[in-house]
Coordinates of C-alpha atoms and ligand atoms in Angstrom, one line a residue:
M1 CA 77.4 239.8 139.7
T2 CA 79.2 239.4 143.2
D3 CA 78.5 242.3 145.4
A4 CA 81.1 244.0 147.6
A5 CA 80.3 241.6 150.7
G6 CA 80.7 238.7 148.5
L7 CA 83.8 240.0 147.2
A8 CA 85.1 240.8 150.6
A9 CA 84.3 237.1 151.5
L10 CA 86.3 235.8 148.6
A11 CA 89.4 237.8 149.7
A12 CA 88.9 236.7 153.2
G13 CA 89.7 233.1 152.3
H14 CA 93.4 234.4 151.8
L15 CA 93.7 236.4 155.1
D16 CA 95.8 233.8 157.0
L17 CA 97.4 236.4 158.9
I18 CA 100.9 235.1 158.0
T19 CA 101.2 235.9 154.5
A20 CA 98.6 238.4 154.4
P21 CA 98.2 240.4 157.8
F22 CA 95.0 242.0 159.2
T23 CA 95.2 245.7 158.5
L24 CA 93.3 248.8 157.3
P25 CA 93.5 251.1 154.2
R26 CA 96.0 254.2 155.5
S27 CA 97.0 252.5 158.4
R28 CA 100.4 251.5 159.4
I29 CA 99.4 248.9 161.8
L30 CA 99.8 245.2 161.3
V31 CA 98.1 242.3 162.9
F32 CA 99.7 238.7 162.4
R33 CA 99.2 235.4 164.0
S34 CA 101.5 235.0 166.8
E35 CA 103.7 232.1 166.4
D36 CA 102.0 229.5 168.7
G37 CA 99.0 230.2 166.6
D38 CA 96.4 231.0 169.2
G39 CA 96.7 234.7 169.7
V40 CA 98.0 237.7 167.5
R41 CA 101.0 240.2 167.6
V42 CA 100.9 243.7 166.5
H43 CA 103.5 245.6 164.4
T44 CA 104.0 248.9 162.6
S45 CA 105.0 249.2 159.3
E46 CA 108.1 251.6 158.5
Y47 CA 110.5 252.4 155.6
E48 CA 113.3 250.1 155.5
K49 CA 112.9 248.6 159.3
P50 CA 112.5 245.0 159.5
L51 CA 109.0 243.8 161.0
D52 CA 111.1 242.8 164.1
E53 CA 112.1 246.1 164.9
C54 CA 108.5 247.5 164.5
R55 CA 106.8 245.7 167.6
L56 CA 103.9 247.2 169.1
L57 CA 102.3 244.0 171.0
D58 CA 104.1 240.9 171.2
G59 CA 100.9 239.1 172.0
V60 CA 97.1 239.6 172.0
T61 CA 95.5 236.4 173.5
V62 CA 91.9 235.9 174.5
T63 CA 90.7 233.6 177.1
D64 CA 87.1 232.3 178.1
A65 CA 85.4 232.5 181.4
A66 CA 87.3 229.2 182.2
G67 CA 90.6 230.6 181.2
Q68 CA 90.7 228.5 178.2
V69 CA 92.6 230.3 175.3
L70 CA 90.2 231.2 172.3
P71 CA 92.2 230.8 169.3
V72 CA 91.7 233.0 166.0
S73 CA 88.5 231.4 164.5
D74 CA 87.6 233.6 161.5
V75 CA 89.0 236.4 160.0
L76 CA 87.2 239.1 157.5
P77 CA 89.0 242.0 156.4
W78 CA 87.1 244.2 158.9
R79 CA 87.6 241.8 162.1
I80 CA 89.3 238.7 163.6
A81 CA 87.2 236.5 165.6
F82 CA 88.3 234.3 168.2
G83 CA 87.0 231.0 169.7
S84 CA 84.0 229.1 168.0
S85 CA 81.5 228.6 170.7
P86 CA 78.1 227.7 168.8
A87 CA 76.2 230.0 171.1
W88 CA 78.4 232.8 169.8
V89 CA 78.7 231.7 166.2
A90 CA 74.6 231.9 166.3
G91 CA 74.2 235.1 167.7
P92 CA 74.6 238.5 165.9
S93 CA 78.2 239.8 166.0
T94 CA 78.0 243.4 164.7
S95 CA 76.3 246.6 165.1
S96 CA 74.4 246.0 168.1
G97 CA 75.3 247.4 171.6
T98 CA 75.2 243.8 173.5
Q99 CA 77.5 241.3 172.2
T100 CA 76.3 237.9 171.9
G101 CA 78.8 237.1 169.1
P102 CA 82.4 235.8 169.8
P103 CA 85.3 238.3 170.9
T104 CA 86.5 240.2 168.1
L105 CA 89.3 242.5 167.3
T106 CA 88.7 245.4 164.8
F107 CA 90.1 248.7 164.0
D108 CA 89.1 252.0 165.5
G109 CA 90.3 254.4 162.9
P110 CA 94.0 253.9 161.3
A111 CA 96.0 254.6 164.8
A112 CA 93.9 252.2 167.1
L113 CA 92.3 248.6 167.5
S114 CA 89.3 247.9 169.4
I115 CA 88.7 244.3 171.4
A116 CA 85.7 243.4 172.7
G117 CA 84.0 240.1 173.9
P118 CA 81.3 238.8 176.2
E119 CA 81.3 239.2 180.0
G120 CA 83.6 236.6 181.5
T121 CA 86.3 236.7 178.4
R122 CA 89.5 238.4 179.0
V123 CA 92.6 239.5 176.9
E124 CA 96.1 239.3 177.7
L125 CA 98.4 242.1 176.3
R126 CA 102.2 241.2 176.0
H127 CA 104.0 244.6 175.5
P128 CA 107.6 244.4 173.9
D129 CA 109.4 245.6 177.2
G130 CA 108.2 242.4 179.1
R131 CA 104.9 244.0 180.9
I132 CA 102.0 241.8 180.7
E133 CA 98.4 243.4 181.2
T134 CA 95.5 241.0 181.8
L135 CA 92.1 243.0 181.4
P136 CA 88.6 241.8 181.4
L137 CA 86.7 242.0 178.1
T138 CA 83.3 243.8 177.8
P139 CA 80.9 244.1 174.8
A140 CA 81.7 248.0 174.7
G141 CA 85.3 246.8 174.2
I142 CA 88.9 248.0 174.9
R143 CA 90.4 250.6 172.5
L144 CA 94.1 250.1 172.0
R145 CA 95.9 253.4 171.0
L146 CA 98.7 252.8 169.2
G147 CA 101.1 255.8 169.2
A148 CA 104.6 257.5 168.5
G149 CA 107.3 255.6 169.8
R150 CA 105.4 252.4 169.4
T151 CA 103.3 252.4 172.4
A152 CA 100.2 250.7 173.3
V153 CA 97.8 252.6 175.7
T154 CA 94.3 251.0 176.7
E155 CA 91.3 253.3 177.1
D156 CA 87.5 252.8 176.7
G157 CA 86.0 251.7 173.3
D158 CA 83.0 252.0 171.4
H159 CA 83.5 248.5 169.9
A160 CA 80.2 248.3 167.9
A161 CA 80.9 251.6 166.1
A162 CA 84.5 250.7 165.5
L163 CA 83.4 247.6 163.9
A164 CA 80.7 248.9 161.8
A165 CA 83.1 251.8 160.4
C166 CA 85.8 249.3 159.7
E167 CA 83.3 247.4 157.8
A168 CA 81.9 250.3 156.0
Q169 CA 85.3 251.3 155.0
W170 CA 86.3 247.9 153.5
L171 CA 82.9 247.4 151.9
E172 CA 83.3 250.9 150.1
W173 CA 86.5 249.5 148.8
F174 CA 85.3 246.3 147.6
A175 CA 82.6 248.0 146.0
K176 CA 85.2 249.2 143.6
C177 CA 86.9 245.8 142.9
P178 CA 86.7 245.0 139.0
R179 CA 84.3 242.1 138.0
V180 CA 86.1 239.8 136.0
R181 CA 86.0 236.0 134.8
T182 CA 84.4 233.9 137.2
D183 CA 87.5 231.7 137.4
L184 CA 89.6 234.7 137.9
Q185 CA 87.2 236.6 140.5
P186 CA 88.3 234.9 143.9
M187 CA 92.1 236.0 143.2
T188 CA 91.0 239.5 141.9
A189 CA 89.4 240.0 144.9
F190 CA 92.2 239.1 146.9
C191 CA 94.4 241.2 144.9
W192 CA 91.9 244.3 145.3
W193 CA 92.4 243.8 149.0
V194 CA 95.9 243.5 148.7
L195 CA 96.0 246.9 146.9
G196 CA 93.7 248.4 149.6
A197 CA 95.6 247.2 152.5
N198 CA 98.8 248.6 151.0
I199 CA 97.6 252.2 151.4
V200 CA 99.6 254.1 153.7
E201 CA 99.9 257.9 154.1
L202 CA 103.2 259.7 153.6
P203 CA 102.9 262.4 156.4
S204 CA 105.2 264.6 154.5
L205 CA 102.8 264.9 151.7
G206 CA 99.4 265.9 153.7
D207 CA 96.9 263.2 153.3
A208 CA 98.6 261.6 149.9
R209 CA 97.7 257.9 149.8
A210 CA 100.6 256.1 148.3
V211 CA 99.9 252.2 147.5
V212 CA 103.1 250.7 148.8
P213 CA 104.6 247.5 147.1
S214 CA 104.1 245.7 150.6
K215 CA 103.2 247.1 154.0
I216 CA 105.6 244.1 155.2
G217 CA 108.6 244.7 153.1
Y218 CA 108.8 247.9 151.2
V219 CA 107.0 250.8 152.9
G220 CA 107.5 253.4 150.4
L221 CA 106.5 254.7 146.8
W222 CA 108.8 253.1 144.7
Q223 CA 108.9 254.6 141.3
W224 CA 108.2 252.1 138.8
D225 CA 106.2 250.1 141.4
A226 CA 103.9 253.0 141.2
Y227 CA 103.3 252.3 137.5
F228 CA 102.5 248.8 137.6
I229 CA 100.1 249.6 140.6
A230 CA 98.4 252.4 138.9
V231 CA 97.8 250.3 135.8
G232 CA 95.9 247.5 138.1
L233 CA 94.3 250.5 140.2
R234 CA 92.7 252.3 137.0
H235 CA 90.1 249.2 136.7
G236 CA 88.5 250.1 140.1
D237 CA 89.8 253.5 141.5
P238 CA 91.1 256.0 138.6
E239 CA 91.6 258.7 140.8
L240 CA 93.8 256.9 143.2
A241 CA 95.7 255.3 140.1
R242 CA 96.6 259.0 139.3
E243 CA 97.5 259.9 142.7
Q244 CA 100.3 257.3 142.5
L245 CA 101.4 258.8 139.3
D246 CA 101.2 262.2 140.8
I247 CA 103.4 261.3 143.9
A248 CA 105.8 259.5 141.6
F249 CA 106.4 262.2 139.4
R250 CA 106.2 265.1 142.1
F251 CA 109.8 264.8 143.1
A252 CA 111.6 265.0 139.9
G253 CA 115.2 266.9 140.3
A254 CA 115.7 270.2 138.7
D255 CA 117.3 268.4 135.8
G256 CA 114.3 265.9 135.5
Q257 CA 115.5 262.8 137.3
L258 CA 112.7 260.9 138.7
P259 CA 113.8 259.3 142.3
D260 CA 113.8 255.5 143.0
V261 CA 111.6 255.8 145.9
V262 CA 109.6 258.6 147.7
H263 CA 108.9 257.5 151.8
E264 CA 108.1 259.2 154.7
Q265 CA 111.4 260.8 155.7
G266 CA 112.2 262.0 152.0
I267 CA 113.2 260.6 148.8
L268 CA 115.9 258.1 147.6
A269 CA 117.4 259.8 144.5
S270 CA 121.2 259.1 144.7
S271 CA 123.3 256.6 146.4
D272 CA 124.2 259.0 149.0
D273 CA 120.5 258.5 150.4
L274 CA 120.8 254.8 150.6
P275 CA 119.7 253.7 154.1
E276 CA 122.9 252.3 156.1
S277 CA 121.0 248.8 156.1
D278 CA 121.1 248.9 152.3
R279 CA 124.7 249.7 152.1
A280 CA 125.7 247.1 154.5
T281 CA 123.8 244.4 152.6
L282 CA 125.7 245.4 149.2
R283 CA 129.0 245.7 151.1
R284 CA 128.4 242.0 152.5
A285 CA 127.7 241.0 148.6
G286 CA 131.0 242.3 147.9
S287 CA 129.5 244.8 145.7
Q288 CA 131.4 247.3 144.0
I289 CA 128.5 250.0 144.1
A290 CA 127.9 249.9 147.8
D291 CA 130.3 252.7 148.3
P292 CA 130.9 254.4 145.1
S293 CA 133.6 257.6 144.9
Q294 CA 130.8 259.6 143.5
P295 CA 127.3 259.8 144.2
V296 CA 125.3 257.5 141.6
P297 CA 121.5 258.9 140.7
L298 CA 118.8 256.3 141.5
T299 CA 115.8 256.0 139.6
K300 CA 113.7 253.4 138.0
P301 CA 113.2 252.4 134.4
P302 CA 111.6 254.7 131.6
L303 CA 107.8 253.3 131.7
A304 CA 106.5 256.6 133.0
A305 CA 104.7 257.7 129.6
W306 CA 103.2 253.9 129.3
A307 CA 101.8 254.4 132.9
L308 CA 100.3 257.5 132.1
R309 CA 98.6 256.6 128.9
R310 CA 97.4 253.4 130.4
V311 CA 95.9 255.4 133.1
L312 CA 94.3 257.9 131.1
E313 CA 92.9 255.3 128.9
V314 CA 90.0 254.4 131.3
E315 CA 89.2 258.2 132.4
D316 CA 90.4 261.1 130.8
A317 CA 91.8 263.9 132.6
P318 CA 93.2 266.5 130.0
D319 CA 94.7 269.3 132.2
W320 CA 96.0 266.6 134.5
A321 CA 97.7 264.7 131.9
R322 CA 99.2 267.9 130.4
W323 CA 100.9 268.6 133.7
Q324 CA 102.1 265.3 134.1
L325 CA 103.2 264.9 130.6
D326 CA 105.7 267.7 131.1
R327 CA 107.2 265.9 134.0
V328 CA 107.6 262.8 131.9
I329 CA 109.4 264.5 128.9
R330 CA 111.8 266.1 131.4
S331 CA 112.5 262.7 132.9
Q332 CA 113.0 261.1 129.4
D333 CA 115.4 264.1 128.3
W334 CA 117.4 263.3 131.6
W335 CA 118.2 259.7 130.4
F336 CA 119.6 261.2 127.4
A337 CA 121.3 264.3 129.0
A338 CA 122.5 262.7 132.1
S339 CA 122.7 259.0 131.9
D340 CA 124.3 258.4 128.5
L341 CA 127.6 258.0 130.4
D342 CA 129.9 257.1 127.5
G343 CA 128.2 259.8 125.2
D344 CA 127.3 257.4 122.3
G345 CA 123.8 258.4 122.3
M346 CA 122.6 255.1 124.2
P347 CA 122.0 255.8 127.8
E348 CA 123.3 253.3 130.4
Y349 CA 122.0 252.2 133.8
G350 CA 124.6 253.8 136.3
H351 CA 123.5 251.7 139.2
P352 CA 121.5 248.3 139.2
Y353 CA 118.5 249.5 141.2
S354 CA 117.8 252.0 138.3
S355 CA 117.2 249.1 136.1
G356 CA 114.7 247.5 138.7
L357 CA 116.3 244.2 138.1
D358 CA 118.7 244.9 140.8
D359 CA 120.4 241.4 141.4
S360 CA 120.2 240.1 137.7
P361 CA 123.5 238.7 136.6
V362 CA 123.7 241.4 134.0
F363 CA 125.1 243.4 136.5
D364 CA 127.7 241.1 138.1
G365 CA 130.2 242.6 135.8
P366 CA 131.6 246.1 135.4
I367 CA 129.0 249.2 135.6
P368 CA 127.6 251.7 133.8
T369 CA 125.6 249.1 131.8
A370 CA 124.1 249.6 128.4
A371 CA 121.2 247.0 128.3
P372 CA 118.4 246.0 125.7
D373 CA 115.7 246.7 128.0
L374 CA 116.5 250.3 128.7
G375 CA 117.0 250.9 125.0
S376 CA 113.7 249.6 124.2
Y377 CA 112.1 251.3 127.1
L378 CA 113.6 254.5 125.6
V379 CA 112.4 253.8 122.1
C380 CA 108.7 253.2 123.3
Q381 CA 108.8 256.0 126.0
D382 CA 109.8 258.7 123.0
R383 CA 107.0 257.1 120.9
E384 CA 104.5 257.3 123.7
I385 CA 105.2 261.0 124.5
A386 CA 104.8 261.7 120.6
G387 CA 101.4 260.2 121.0
L388 CA 100.7 261.7 124.3
L389 CA 101.5 265.2 122.6
A390 CA 99.4 264.7 119.7
R391 CA 96.3 264.2 121.9
Y392 CA 96.9 266.5 124.8
E393 CA 99.3 269.3 123.1
P394 CA 98.2 269.2 119.4
D395 CA 100.2 272.4 118.6
A396 CA 103.5 271.0 120.1
D397 CA 106.1 269.7 117.6
A398 CA 106.6 266.1 118.6
T399 CA 109.2 265.6 115.8
R400 CA 112.4 265.4 118.2
F401 CA 110.8 262.3 119.9
V402 CA 110.1 260.5 116.7
T403 CA 113.4 261.0 115.3
R404 CA 115.1 260.2 118.6
A405 CA 113.2 257.1 119.0
Q406 CA 114.4 255.9 115.4
R407 CA 118.0 256.8 116.4
T408 CA 117.7 254.8 119.8
Q409 CA 116.3 251.9 118.0
E410 CA 119.4 251.6 115.4
L411 CA 121.7 251.8 118.6
L412 CA 119.4 249.0 120.2
L413 CA 119.8 246.8 117.2
R414 CA 123.7 247.3 117.7
M415 CA 123.5 245.2 120.6
W416 CA 121.9 242.3 118.7
D417 CA 124.5 239.4 118.4
A418 CA 123.6 237.5 115.0
T419 CA 126.0 234.6 116.0
S420 CA 124.1 233.7 119.3
S421 CA 120.8 235.2 118.2
R422 CA 120.6 237.4 121.3
F423 CA 120.4 240.9 122.5
I424 CA 123.6 241.4 124.7
A425 CA 124.4 244.1 127.4
F426 CA 127.6 246.0 128.0
G427 CA 129.1 246.7 131.3
A428 CA 131.7 249.6 130.9
G429 CA 132.0 248.7 127.2
E430 CA 132.6 245.1 127.8
Q431 CA 130.0 242.5 126.5
I432 CA 127.9 240.8 129.1
R433 CA 126.7 237.3 127.7
S434 CA 124.1 236.5 130.4
D435 CA 120.9 235.3 128.8
T436 CA 118.3 237.0 130.7
V437 CA 114.7 238.5 130.5
L438 CA 116.3 241.7 129.6
G439 CA 117.2 240.7 126.1
L440 CA 113.7 239.8 125.3
L441 CA 112.1 243.4 126.0
P442 CA 112.8 244.6 122.8
L443 CA 109.9 243.0 121.5
R444 CA 107.9 245.7 123.0
T445 CA 109.2 248.1 120.2
G446 CA 107.2 246.1 117.6
T447 CA 109.5 247.3 115.2
L448 CA 112.4 244.9 115.2
P449 CA 113.7 243.0 111.9
D450 CA 111.7 239.8 111.1
D451 CA 114.8 237.7 112.0
V452 CA 115.3 239.2 115.1
R453 CA 111.6 239.4 116.2
D454 CA 111.6 235.5 115.3
A455 CA 114.7 234.5 117.2
L456 CA 113.1 236.2 120.4
R457 CA 109.7 234.2 119.9
T458 CA 112.1 230.9 119.4
A459 CA 113.8 231.7 122.5
L460 CA 110.5 232.0 124.3
D461 CA 109.3 228.9 122.9
D462 CA 112.3 226.7 124.0
P463 CA 112.0 224.6 127.2
E464 CA 115.7 224.9 127.7
R465 CA 115.8 228.8 128.0
Y466 CA 112.3 230.4 128.7
A467 CA 109.5 228.1 128.2
L468 CA 109.6 226.7 131.9
A469 CA 106.6 224.9 133.4
W470 CA 105.0 227.9 135.2
G471 CA 106.1 230.7 133.1
L472 CA 108.7 233.0 132.0
P473 CA 111.9 233.0 134.2
T474 CA 114.0 236.2 134.5
V475 CA 117.2 234.1 133.4
A476 CA 117.1 231.6 130.9
A477 CA 117.2 228.1 132.4
S478 CA 120.4 227.2 130.5
D479 CA 122.3 230.2 131.6
P480 CA 125.0 229.4 134.0
D481 CA 123.8 231.9 136.7
F482 CA 120.3 230.8 136.4
S483 CA 118.8 229.9 140.1
P484 CA 115.1 228.9 140.6
E485 CA 115.1 230.8 143.7
R486 CA 117.3 233.8 143.6
M487 CA 115.6 237.4 143.1
W488 CA 116.0 238.4 139.2
R489 CA 118.3 235.3 138.6
G490 CA 115.5 232.9 137.4
P491 CA 112.2 233.2 139.5
I492 CA 109.3 234.5 137.7
W493 CA 108.2 238.3 138.3
I494 CA 104.7 239.4 137.3
N495 CA 105.9 242.7 135.8
T496 CA 108.4 241.2 133.4
S497 CA 106.0 238.4 132.2
A498 CA 103.4 241.2 131.5
L499 CA 105.7 243.4 129.9
V500 CA 106.7 240.7 127.3
A501 CA 103.4 239.6 126.8
E502 CA 103.0 243.3 125.5
G503 CA 105.8 242.7 123.5
L504 CA 104.4 239.5 121.9
E505 CA 101.4 241.5 121.0
A506 CA 103.4 244.4 119.7
S507 CA 105.4 242.1 117.5
G508 CA 102.3 240.3 116.0
F509 CA 102.1 237.2 118.1
A510 CA 98.9 237.9 119.8
D511 CA 97.8 234.3 120.4
R512 CA 101.4 233.6 122.3
A513 CA 100.7 237.0 124.3
R514 CA 97.5 235.6 125.3
E515 CA 99.0 232.3 126.3
L516 CA 101.6 233.9 128.2
R517 CA 99.0 236.1 130.2
E518 CA 96.8 233.0 130.8
Q519 CA 99.9 231.3 132.0
T520 CA 100.7 234.2 134.4
V521 CA 97.3 234.5 136.0
R522 CA 97.3 230.5 136.3
L523 CA 100.8 231.0 138.4
V524 CA 99.2 233.5 140.8
V525 CA 96.2 231.3 141.3
H526 CA 98.4 228.1 141.7
G527 CA 100.9 230.0 143.9
G528 CA 98.3 231.2 146.4
G529 CA 98.3 234.9 145.8
P530 CA 100.5 237.7 144.3
H531 CA 103.8 237.0 145.9
E532 CA 106.9 239.0 144.8
Y533 CA 108.2 236.1 142.9
Y534 CA 107.9 232.6 141.9
N535 CA 110.0 229.5 141.5
P536 CA 109.5 228.7 137.8
H537 CA 109.7 225.1 138.3
T538 CA 107.4 224.7 141.3
G539 CA 105.0 227.7 140.7
L540 CA 105.2 228.4 144.2
K541 CA 106.4 231.5 146.2
A542 CA 110.1 231.6 146.2
G543 CA 111.7 231.2 149.7
R544 CA 112.8 234.8 150.0
A545 CA 110.1 236.4 148.3
T546 CA 107.6 239.0 150.1
T547 CA 103.8 238.1 150.0
A548 CA 100.8 240.4 149.4
F549 CA 102.8 242.2 146.7
G550 CA 101.6 245.4 145.1
W551 CA 102.5 244.9 141.6
S552 CA 101.7 241.3 141.3
A553 CA 98.3 242.1 142.8
A554 CA 97.9 244.9 140.3
L555 CA 99.0 243.4 137.3
F556 CA 96.9 240.1 138.1
I557 CA 94.0 242.5 138.0
D558 CA 95.0 244.0 134.8
L559 CA 95.6 240.7 133.1
A560 CA 92.3 239.4 134.6
V561 CA 90.3 242.1 133.1
R562 CA 92.1 242.0 129.8
L563 CA 91.5 238.2 129.7
T564 CA 87.6 238.8 130.4
E565 CA 87.2 241.2 127.6
P566 CA 86.5 239.5 124.3
D567 CA 89.6 238.6 122.3
P568 CA 89.9 241.0 119.6
H569 CA 92.2 238.8 117.8
S570 CA 89.8 235.5 117.6
Ligands
LIG601 C1 113.4 245.4 144.9 C2 113.1 245.3 143.3 C3 112.6 246.6 142.6 C4 111.5 247.1 143.1 C5 111.4 247.3 144.8 C6 110.2 247.6 145.6 O1 114.0 246.3 145.3 O2 114.4 244.7 142.8 O3 112.5 246.3 141.3 O4 111.0 248.4 142.5 O5 111.8 245.8 145.3 O6 109.2 246.8 145.3

């Protein structure tokens, strides 16, 4: 069995400082390779701010006694080494006061870096205001305190202590990494690094640790990202998994609505809270929802009870469960009380963001949108609630949830179009005929009539529609709106693939579910990491997708653990 250092070494193979920056759990500091490849640059990680606006140091370059630049030569989760002189490589490089190893950069706590090198080496710091500082390095090192207002101040360091503490912190994290099938262990180690790397503190929540979707692109706790992330985290750190759900559920409105995002400045729960940059993008896209006349609630799909059950599966916490279950029930009731906008009993998405599939062609038409994924999430969530109540509140009456699930399932089946053998969505009452993954999610109910269930299985096996080379696209390849690169309009996402695999299993297609799970982990390995979304033809990262992405990492781990367990169906 691989130990923590071995797992860290497996993860280190992916730390290219381009798609995966050097960082530390709880820290907002990100270190990337600089464009010329020789040195590094330092950024902070902030909610809805592009990386370019979050610059701390435009360059950190290390030189030897002869003035030669020492390029980045080796990266471990706890340090970057510069230069590859054989003399340095031979020497011990950690924890002794005298540095005989190469110059190294490490963290000194979450808000500082430490850099040290043998006598004669130097470092050049390029500040964003144009200032250049050149300083001699010593084995004791220089501490770079990175503070408010995006400043970098130099002070005396204690490099050996910083390095030892940073190494210890990462080794503690890797000690919790799930052990899986040998062929999936290297990527699992990297995905575990991604989850640790994406931990940030949200100052408004004391020392609560939010595992964000990406310190590069999405710095906040997004509601349904938190569910998927918790489902992966539970395998190694159930306490941190519970913390994600606690933060996600903590900011429910008085009416039970869960917010779309919890971030350092507050929450995003209504279109009025959207950052200006977001509205500008919507306006540029000509979107009707950029400036709604009334504020529209923003949330994410009702998978809260699903996440709660799965987190509790690995470690029971009854009092905590009862507390959270109450919030989940109120959020489920919110959908029926406040988001059934036409009053027909089937709730709608009032905004594409609430579906989580923001750019899906389903939302090209008028809104609000009654959609088969939402209907099936609601059916499943009412049943999950009934199951959780039976377990944690045995005296409570769960009948209303069971009855409502039945009623919602009937309404869901009215979205089935027997002529085209597809579920279709309705935008402001009009049929939306896009052929998308939303229409496959009703498989998760496990209670579809046989002909409907079989038609969805046929769609999944059809190479013209969903059976593409690298997996399950978010829009059928034969749909006129299919694009292999555009977000939610064709690329493969790990969460929709994992959810459809569950649906296949729930609908009696266990072998096909396993095949889809195997295909999904294969894609992440082939694609080189847990990216945000993948081109279904090449199996590579789509051009605009974020890297080191939380739910892709978490669900890879969850799938790897599941595929490692003996197959209950064989
Ligand atoms: C994008 C996705 C959404 C996700 C968010 C954070 O907006 O469309 O589903 O929750 O990013 O990852």
